[in-house]
């Protein structure tokens, strides 16, 4: 596994620096920037020079301890100590043997971004083609594989890399991961031409959901948020209607739009418990609810709304399987206002400031990124 690092001499012999800077997770609110040996790829593996890594809300929740950590009493765990975080990354392949390039269809010098999951290929889910639900569920930046908050990263043979244009700014290229997740949530909704679709949340994931719903040619795409600035950005991503839930009654407005029936589809992308009940209440009977978020606390709702009242379809969405080519195509085509979505970039040494900015939910930031390859000006 890629949690181990070789002796510094191995890196030196390959022409690489002996050490690099990397963020290391030692537990909740205990992340440190350290000098560690540069990893050396084994047979069938590739070495990436990381250009950019996005900071995700799940990174923040893990940092603050909402995740369960290996080594703690609570199990099962989905995060591991001594791992470098960061699962939304893009970079240049600088080392790879013939086995790796043939297997992945990637050449040295290509820019790639990788799916978050590192599927085992052997469990029931992988064998059935459902690799994103892999049983062991190893993930870059969380379990068994170091993530992108470092100068270099090993791409294992069982990873799922995708080439992406070098013409994009690196932090835009790294947005392929959250965008693919957004598109998968949209796919799970089964949107049709006559649907009124409501997207809750206009953060990075929600904005991608808005763009995805618009690409599906839904009749009306409605975006909900508490920030007027983010709602304006949602319109640029394809929303027809925006509602500030801090100032307006979203449930009533949606019912007014639909002759009292309610929306056909609700996709939850806020991670706030109140958004769950909101969605159940604004959907019509036989509507479709899609839950994407990772919650930091328990959620309680009246389940009779799902069953006896409305007979809703409630679906989960996890990661971005099969949506990466579409996400990359959207980014390369310039469909999204990426300069406005990617609001803040930090040096690797300032990773803590990046995490703190993501935590500032009242702030104006949308997508926060770290650029490990950039040096202070």
Coordinates of C-alpha atoms in Angstrom, one line a residue:
X1 CA 0.0 0.0 0.0
X2 CA 1.1 3.6 -0.5
X3 CA 1.1 4.4 3.2
X4 CA 4.7 3.4 3.3
X5 CA 7.6 5.5 2.0
X6 CA 11.0 4.2 0.7
X7 CA 14.4 5.1 2.0
X8 CA 15.6 8.5 0.8
X9 CA 18.4 6.9 -1.2
X10 CA 15.8 5.3 -3.5
X11 CA 14.4 8.7 -4.5
X12 CA 17.9 10.1 -5.0
X13 CA 18.8 7.3 -7.3
X14 CA 15.8 8.1 -9.5
X15 CA 16.9 11.7 -9.9
X16 CA 14.2 13.0 -7.6
X17 CA 14.7 15.1 -4.4
X18 CA 15.2 12.9 -1.3
X19 CA 12.4 14.6 0.6
X20 CA 9.3 16.6 0.1
X21 CA 6.8 18.6 2.0
X22 CA 3.5 16.9 2.9
X23 CA 0.6 17.4 5.3
X24 CA 0.2 14.4 7.6
X25 CA -2.9 13.6 9.6
X26 CA -2.2 12.6 13.2
X27 CA -5.9 12.7 14.3
X28 CA -8.7 15.3 14.7
X29 CA -7.3 18.8 14.5
X30 CA -3.8 17.5 14.5
X31 CA -2.5 18.0 10.9
X32 CA 1.1 19.0 10.5
X33 CA 3.3 20.0 7.5
X34 CA 6.3 17.7 7.5
X35 CA 9.3 16.7 5.4
X36 CA 9.0 13.1 4.4
X37 CA 10.8 10.9 1.9
X38 CA 9.7 11.3 -1.7
X39 CA 7.8 8.1 -2.7
X40 CA 9.2 5.9 -5.5
X41 CA 6.7 4.1 -7.7
X42 CA 6.8 0.3 -7.8
X43 CA 6.1 -1.9 -10.9
X44 CA 2.9 -0.7 -12.6
X45 CA 2.7 2.4 -10.5
X46 CA 3.2 6.1 -11.5
X47 CA 4.6 9.1 -9.7
X48 CA 2.7 12.3 -10.0
X49 CA 4.0 15.8 -9.3
X50 CA 1.0 17.4 -7.7
X51 CA -0.1 20.7 -9.1
X52 CA -3.3 21.4 -7.2
X53 CA -5.6 19.8 -4.6
X54 CA -9.0 21.0 -3.7
X55 CA -10.1 21.2 -0.1
X56 CA -13.4 19.5 0.3
X57 CA -16.1 19.7 3.1
X58 CA -15.4 16.1 3.8
X59 CA -11.7 17.0 4.4
X60 CA -12.9 19.6 6.9
X61 CA -15.2 17.2 8.7
X62 CA -12.5 14.6 8.9
X63 CA -10.1 17.3 10.3
X64 CA -12.6 18.3 13.0
X65 CA -13.2 14.7 14.0
X66 CA -16.6 13.9 12.5
X67 CA -14.8 10.9 10.8
X68 CA -14.0 7.7 12.7
X69 CA -10.3 7.1 12.6
X70 CA -8.4 3.8 12.4
X71 CA -6.8 3.2 15.8
X72 CA -9.6 4.8 17.7
X73 CA -12.1 2.7 19.7
X74 CA -15.0 3.4 17.4
X75 CA -15.3 1.3 14.3
X76 CA -15.8 1.0 11.4
X77 CA -13.4 3.8 10.4
X78 CA -13.1 5.6 7.1
X79 CA -10.1 7.8 7.9
X80 CA -6.6 6.7 8.9
X81 CA -3.9 8.4 10.9
X82 CA -0.5 9.1 9.3
X83 CA -2.1 9.6 5.9
X84 CA -1.6 12.7 3.8
X85 CA -5.1 14.1 3.1
X86 CA -6.5 15.5 -0.2
X87 CA -8.6 13.5 -2.7
X88 CA -9.3 16.3 -5.3
X89 CA -6.0 16.5 -7.1
X90 CA -4.4 17.0 -10.5
X91 CA -0.8 16.8 -11.5
X92 CA 1.8 15.7 -14.0
X93 CA 3.0 12.1 -14.4
X94 CA 6.8 12.2 -14.1
X95 CA 7.7 8.6 -13.5
X96 CA 6.1 5.4 -14.9
X97 CA 7.2 2.1 -16.3
X98 CA 5.9 0.5 -19.5
X99 CA 3.5 -1.6 -17.5
X100 CA 1.9 1.4 -15.9
X101 CA 1.6 3.5 -19.1
X102 CA 0.1 0.5 -21.0
X103 CA -2.3 -0.3 -18.2
X104 CA -3.6 3.2 -17.7
X105 CA -3.2 4.6 -21.2
X106 CA -1.2 7.5 -19.8
X107 CA 2.2 8.7 -20.8
X108 CA 4.9 10.4 -18.8
X109 CA 4.3 14.1 -19.1
X110 CA 0.5 13.8 -19.2
X111 CA -1.6 15.7 -16.7
X112 CA -4.0 13.4 -14.9
X113 CA -6.6 13.5 -12.1
X114 CA -7.7 10.4 -10.2
X115 CA -10.9 9.0 -8.9
X116 CA -11.0 9.2 -5.1
X117 CA -11.7 5.5 -4.7
X118 CA -8.9 3.0 -5.1
X119 CA -10.9 -0.1 -5.8
X120 CA -9.6 -3.5 -4.8
X121 CA -11.0 -5.2 -8.0
X122 CA -11.7 -8.4 -6.0
X123 CA -14.7 -7.8 -3.7
X124 CA -18.3 -8.5 -4.6
X125 CA -18.9 -4.9 -5.7
X126 CA -15.8 -4.6 -7.9
X127 CA -16.5 -7.9 -9.6
X128 CA -20.0 -6.8 -10.4
X129 CA -18.7 -3.5 -11.9
X130 CA -19.8 -1.5 -8.9
X131 CA -16.3 -0.4 -8.1
X132 CA -17.2 2.9 -6.4
X133 CA -18.8 0.8 -3.6
X134 CA -15.7 -1.3 -3.2
X135 CA -15.8 -3.4 0.1
X136 CA -12.4 -2.4 1.5
X137 CA -13.1 1.2 0.3
X138 CA -9.6 2.5 0.2
X139 CA -9.5 6.1 -0.8
X140 CA -6.8 8.7 -1.6
X141 CA -6.3 10.9 1.3
X142 CA -8.4 8.9 3.7
X143 CA -7.4 5.2 3.8
X144 CA -4.2 3.4 2.8
X145 CA -3.3 5.8 0.0
X146 CA -1.7 9.2 0.5
X147 CA -3.6 12.1 -1.0
X148 CA -2.6 15.3 -2.8
X149 CA -1.6 17.7 0.0
X150 CA 2.0 16.9 -0.9
X151 CA 4.5 17.7 -3.6
X152 CA 4.5 14.1 -5.0
X153 CA 2.0 11.3 -5.0
X154 CA 2.1 7.6 -6.1
X155 CA -0.7 6.5 -8.4
X156 CA -1.1 2.8 -7.8
X157 CA -1.9 0.3 -10.5
X158 CA -5.4 -0.3 -9.2
X159 CA -6.2 3.5 -9.2
X160 CA -8.5 5.0 -11.9
X161 CA -6.6 8.0 -13.4
X162 CA -8.0 10.2 -16.2
X163 CA -6.1 12.5 -18.5
X164 CA -7.1 16.1 -18.5
X165 CA -5.9 19.1 -20.6
X166 CA -2.8 21.1 -19.6
X167 CA -4.5 24.2 -21.0
X168 CA -6.7 24.4 -17.8
X169 CA -5.4 26.1 -14.7
X170 CA -4.3 23.2 -12.4
X171 CA -6.9 24.1 -9.7
X172 CA -9.6 24.0 -12.4
X173 CA -8.4 20.5 -13.4
X174 CA -8.6 19.3 -9.8
X175 CA -12.3 20.3 -9.8
X176 CA -13.0 17.2 -12.0
X177 CA -13.4 15.2 -8.8
X178 CA -16.2 17.2 -7.1
X179 CA -17.8 17.8 -10.5
X180 CA -18.0 14.1 -11.2
X181 CA -19.6 13.6 -7.8
X182 CA -22.2 16.2 -8.7
X183 CA -23.0 14.6 -12.0
X184 CA -23.4 11.2 -10.4
X185 CA -26.0 12.6 -8.0
X186 CA -27.8 14.1 -11.0
X187 CA -27.7 10.7 -12.7
X188 CA -29.2 9.1 -9.6
X189 CA -32.2 11.5 -9.9
X190 CA -33.3 10.1 -13.2
X191 CA -34.2 13.6 -14.5
X192 CA -36.6 13.9 -17.4
X193 CA -37.5 16.8 -19.7
X194 CA -40.6 17.8 -17.7
X195 CA -39.1 17.7 -14.2
X196 CA -38.8 20.6 -11.8
X197 CA -35.5 19.9 -10.1
X198 CA -34.5 21.6 -6.8
X199 CA -30.8 21.7 -5.8
X200 CA -30.1 22.5 -2.2
X201 CA -26.8 24.2 -1.7
X202 CA -24.7 26.3 -4.0
X203 CA -21.2 25.3 -2.9
X204 CA -18.9 23.5 -5.2
X205 CA -21.0 20.3 -5.3
X206 CA -24.3 22.1 -5.6
X207 CA -23.1 24.3 -8.4
X208 CA -22.0 21.1 -10.3
X209 CA -25.4 19.6 -9.6
X210 CA -27.1 22.7 -11.1
X211 CA -24.9 22.4 -14.2
X212 CA -25.7 18.7 -14.5
X213 CA -29.4 19.2 -14.1
X214 CA -29.3 21.9 -16.8
X215 CA -27.3 19.5 -19.1
X216 CA -30.1 17.0 -18.6
X217 CA -32.6 19.6 -19.9
X218 CA -34.9 19.6 -16.9
X219 CA -37.9 21.9 -17.4
X220 CA -36.9 24.1 -14.5
X221 CA -33.8 24.1 -12.3
X222 CA -34.2 25.7 -8.9
X223 CA -31.2 26.5 -6.7
X224 CA -31.4 27.0 -2.9
X225 CA -28.9 28.7 -0.7
X226 CA -28.5 31.4 2.0
X227 CA -26.0 33.4 0.0
X228 CA -27.2 35.8 -2.7
X229 CA -23.7 35.8 -4.2
X230 CA -23.7 32.0 -4.5
X231 CA -27.3 32.1 -5.9
X232 CA -26.1 34.5 -8.6
X233 CA -23.3 32.1 -9.4
X234 CA -25.9 29.3 -9.6
X235 CA -27.7 31.2 -12.3
X236 CA -24.4 31.3 -14.3
X237 CA -24.3 27.5 -13.9
X238 CA -27.8 27.1 -15.3
X239 CA -30.3 27.7 -12.6
X240 CA -33.6 29.1 -13.8
X241 CA -34.9 30.1 -10.4
X242 CA -33.0 30.9 -7.2
X243 CA -34.4 31.0 -3.6
X244 CA -32.6 32.4 -0.6
X245 CA -33.8 30.0 2.1
X246 CA -32.7 32.5 4.8
X247 CA -35.1 35.1 3.5
X248 CA -37.8 33.1 1.7
X249 CA -40.1 30.1 2.3
X250 CA -38.7 27.6 -0.2
X251 CA -41.4 25.0 0.4
X252 CA -44.2 27.5 -0.2
X253 CA -42.5 29.0 -3.2
X254 CA -42.0 25.6 -4.8
X255 CA -45.6 24.7 -4.2
X256 CA -46.7 28.0 -5.7
X257 CA -44.7 27.2 -8.8
X258 CA -46.3 23.7 -9.2
X259 CA -50.0 24.3 -8.5
X260 CA -49.5 23.1 -5.0
X261 CA -48.0 19.7 -5.9
X262 CA -44.3 20.2 -5.2
X263 CA -41.1 19.5 -7.1
X264 CA -40.4 16.3 -9.0
X265 CA -36.7 16.0 -7.8
X266 CA -34.8 17.3 -4.8
X267 CA -31.0 16.8 -4.6
X268 CA -29.4 17.6 -1.3
X269 CA -25.9 19.0 -1.3
X270 CA -25.6 21.1 1.8
X271 CA -24.7 18.7 4.5
X272 CA -27.0 20.5 6.9
X273 CA -29.7 18.5 8.7
X274 CA -32.4 21.0 8.1
X275 CA -32.1 20.5 4.4
X276 CA -33.3 17.0 4.7
X277 CA -36.8 17.8 6.1
X278 CA -37.0 20.7 3.7
X279 CA -36.6 18.4 0.7
X280 CA -39.1 15.9 2.0
X281 CA -41.7 18.7 2.4
X282 CA -41.2 20.4 -0.9
X283 CA -41.4 17.2 -3.0
X284 CA -44.6 16.1 -4.7
X285 CA -46.1 12.7 -4.1
X286 CA -44.0 10.0 -5.9
X287 CA -41.1 12.5 -6.1
X288 CA -37.4 11.6 -6.0
X289 CA -35.0 12.6 -3.3
X290 CA -31.3 12.2 -3.8
X291 CA -28.9 12.5 -0.8
X292 CA -25.3 13.3 -1.5
X293 CA -24.0 15.1 1.6
X294 CA -21.7 13.8 4.3
X295 CA -23.3 15.0 7.6
X296 CA -21.4 16.1 10.6
X297 CA -24.2 15.2 13.0
X298 CA -27.3 12.9 13.1
X299 CA -30.4 13.8 11.1
X300 CA -33.9 13.1 12.3
X301 CA -36.9 13.3 10.0
X302 CA -40.5 12.1 9.9
X303 CA -40.2 9.0 7.9
X304 CA -44.0 8.8 7.4
X305 CA -43.5 11.5 4.8
X306 CA -41.4 9.1 2.7
X307 CA -43.9 6.2 3.1
X308 CA -47.5 6.9 4.0
X309 CA -47.7 10.5 2.9
X310 CA -45.9 10.6 -0.5
X311 CA -44.3 7.2 -1.4
X312 CA -41.0 8.9 -2.3
X313 CA -38.0 7.3 -4.0
X314 CA -35.1 8.1 -1.7
X315 CA -31.7 7.5 -3.2
X316 CA -28.1 7.9 -2.1
X317 CA -25.2 9.1 -4.2
X318 CA -21.6 8.4 -3.5
X319 CA -18.5 9.5 -5.5
X320 CA -18.6 10.0 -9.2
X321 CA -18.6 6.7 -11.0
X322 CA -18.7 6.8 -14.8
X323 CA -19.1 10.6 -14.8
X324 CA -15.4 11.5 -15.0
X325 CA -15.3 11.8 -18.8
X326 CA -18.4 14.1 -18.8
X327 CA -17.0 16.2 -16.0
X328 CA -13.6 16.6 -17.7
X329 CA -15.4 17.5 -21.0
X330 CA -17.4 20.2 -19.2
X331 CA -14.3 21.7 -17.7
X332 CA -12.3 21.6 -21.0
X333 CA -15.3 23.1 -22.8
X334 CA -15.4 26.1 -20.4
X335 CA -19.1 25.5 -19.6
X336 CA -18.7 26.5 -15.9
X337 CA -17.6 29.9 -14.6
X338 CA -14.5 28.3 -13.1
X339 CA -12.7 31.6 -12.3
X340 CA -15.6 32.5 -10.0
X341 CA -16.0 29.0 -8.6
X342 CA -12.3 28.6 -7.7
X343 CA -12.2 31.6 -5.4
X344 CA -9.1 31.0 -3.3
X345 CA -5.7 29.3 -3.7
X346 CA -3.1 28.7 -1.0
X347 CA 0.5 27.5 -0.8
X348 CA 1.1 24.1 0.8
X349 CA 2.6 25.7 3.8
X350 CA -0.6 27.6 4.3
X351 CA -2.8 24.5 4.4
X352 CA -4.3 25.4 7.8
X353 CA -5.5 28.7 6.4
X354 CA -7.1 26.8 3.6
X355 CA -8.9 24.5 6.0
X356 CA -10.0 27.4 8.1
X357 CA -11.4 29.3 5.1
X358 CA -13.5 26.3 4.1
X359 CA -14.8 26.2 7.7
X360 CA -16.0 29.9 7.4
X361 CA -19.4 29.1 5.9
X362 CA -20.4 32.7 6.2
X363 CA -17.5 33.8 4.0
X364 CA -17.5 34.5 0.2
X365 CA -15.2 31.6 -0.7
X366 CA -16.6 28.8 -2.9
X367 CA -13.8 26.4 -3.9
X368 CA -10.6 26.6 -1.9
X369 CA -7.5 24.9 -3.4
X370 CA -3.9 24.3 -2.4
X371 CA -1.1 24.5 -5.0
X372 CA 1.8 22.3 -3.8
X373 CA 4.0 23.1 -6.8
X374 CA 3.7 26.9 -6.4
X375 CA 6.5 28.7 -4.5
X376 CA 6.1 32.0 -2.7
X377 CA 6.4 35.0 -5.0

